[in-house]
Short mmCIF file of C-alpha atoms in Angstrom, two decimals:
data_model
loop_
_atom_site.label_atom_id
_atom_site.label_comp_id
_atom_site.label_asym_id
_atom_site.label_seq_id
_atom_site.Cartn_x
_atom_site.Cartn_y
_atom_site.Cartn_z
CA UNK A 1 128.84 162.77 -19.78
CA UNK A 2 128.44 166.42 -19.09
CA UNK A 3 129.30 166.04 -15.66
CA UNK A 4 132.71 164.61 -16.67
CA UNK A 5 133.55 167.03 -19.25
CA UNK A 6 136.34 169.47 -18.37
CA UNK A 7 135.68 172.28 -20.97
CA UNK A 8 138.85 174.13 -20.36
CA UNK A 9 140.92 171.13 -20.80
CA UNK A 10 138.94 170.18 -24.15
CA UNK A 11 139.89 173.77 -25.50
CA UNK A 12 143.48 173.38 -24.56
CA UNK A 13 143.65 169.94 -26.50
CA UNK A 14 142.13 171.75 -29.63
CA UNK A 15 144.90 174.37 -29.18
CA UNK A 16 147.54 171.84 -28.76
CA UNK A 17 146.15 170.05 -31.87
CA UNK A 18 146.26 173.31 -33.95
CA UNK A 19 150.04 173.68 -32.94
CA UNK A 20 150.77 169.99 -33.87
CA UNK A 21 149.34 170.45 -37.32
CA UNK A 22 151.22 173.66 -37.87
CA UNK A 23 154.46 172.01 -36.87
CA UNK A 24 154.23 168.78 -38.71
CA UNK A 25 156.11 168.59 -41.94
CA UNK A 26 154.99 167.27 -45.44
CA UNK A 27 155.66 163.46 -46.02
CA UNK A 28 157.41 162.60 -49.06
CA UNK A 29 154.43 162.99 -51.39
CA UNK A 30 154.35 164.27 -55.02
CA UNK A 31 152.06 165.98 -57.20
CA UNK A 32 148.53 166.08 -56.42
CA UNK A 33 148.77 164.02 -53.41
CA UNK A 34 151.16 166.63 -51.95
CA UNK A 35 148.73 169.32 -52.57
CA UNK A 36 145.95 167.42 -51.09
CA UNK A 37 147.90 166.88 -47.80
CA UNK A 38 148.90 170.42 -47.64
CA UNK A 39 145.42 171.73 -48.25
CA UNK A 40 144.03 169.28 -45.58
CA UNK A 41 146.62 170.56 -43.03
CA UNK A 42 145.39 174.15 -43.50
CA UNK A 43 141.75 173.07 -42.93
CA UNK A 44 142.75 170.95 -40.04
CA UNK A 45 144.77 173.91 -38.57
CA UNK A 46 141.82 176.28 -39.11
CA UNK A 47 139.23 174.01 -37.53
CA UNK A 48 141.35 173.23 -34.37
CA UNK A 49 142.40 176.83 -33.93
CA UNK A 50 138.92 178.17 -34.27
CA UNK A 51 137.50 175.77 -31.58
CA UNK A 52 140.54 176.35 -29.45
CA UNK A 53 139.77 180.13 -29.52
CA UNK A 54 136.14 179.67 -28.58
CA UNK A 55 134.47 180.78 -25.27
CA UNK A 56 132.75 177.80 -23.92
CA UNK A 57 129.96 177.27 -21.39
CA UNK A 58 128.36 174.17 -20.14
CA UNK A 59 124.93 174.77 -18.66
CA UNK A 60 122.39 172.21 -18.00
CA UNK A 61 124.16 169.48 -20.09
CA UNK A 62 124.46 171.79 -23.16
CA UNK A 63 127.97 172.63 -24.41
CA UNK A 64 127.86 176.03 -26.11
CA UNK A 65 130.96 177.43 -28.15
CA UNK A 66 131.03 181.09 -28.86
CA UNK A 67 133.31 182.02 -31.60
CA UNK A 68 133.82 185.49 -32.74
CA UNK A 69 134.67 185.27 -36.56
CA UNK A 70 134.64 189.15 -37.02
CA UNK A 71 137.98 190.46 -38.31
CA UNK A 72 140.15 192.03 -35.67
CA UNK A 73 140.37 195.78 -35.85
CA UNK A 74 143.49 197.23 -37.55
CA UNK A 75 145.99 198.10 -34.81
CA UNK A 76 146.88 201.92 -34.47
CA UNK A 77 149.84 203.05 -36.42
#
């Protein structure tokens, strides 16, 4: 399996999924179901975006994703 895995393509698919979640609208739901759907969309976007932004390496059949979760430094004024 590791020989077949294109890590860059995998990360691109996660970036595309994050964009798709961001673009999709809310279905005609009401009340608690609408909130649950919106909450799940936020979680899905965050998960896909985090993985899509990872630095990945595949060595000896081990896929390693390095994800920097530290806040970005504030830009200079």
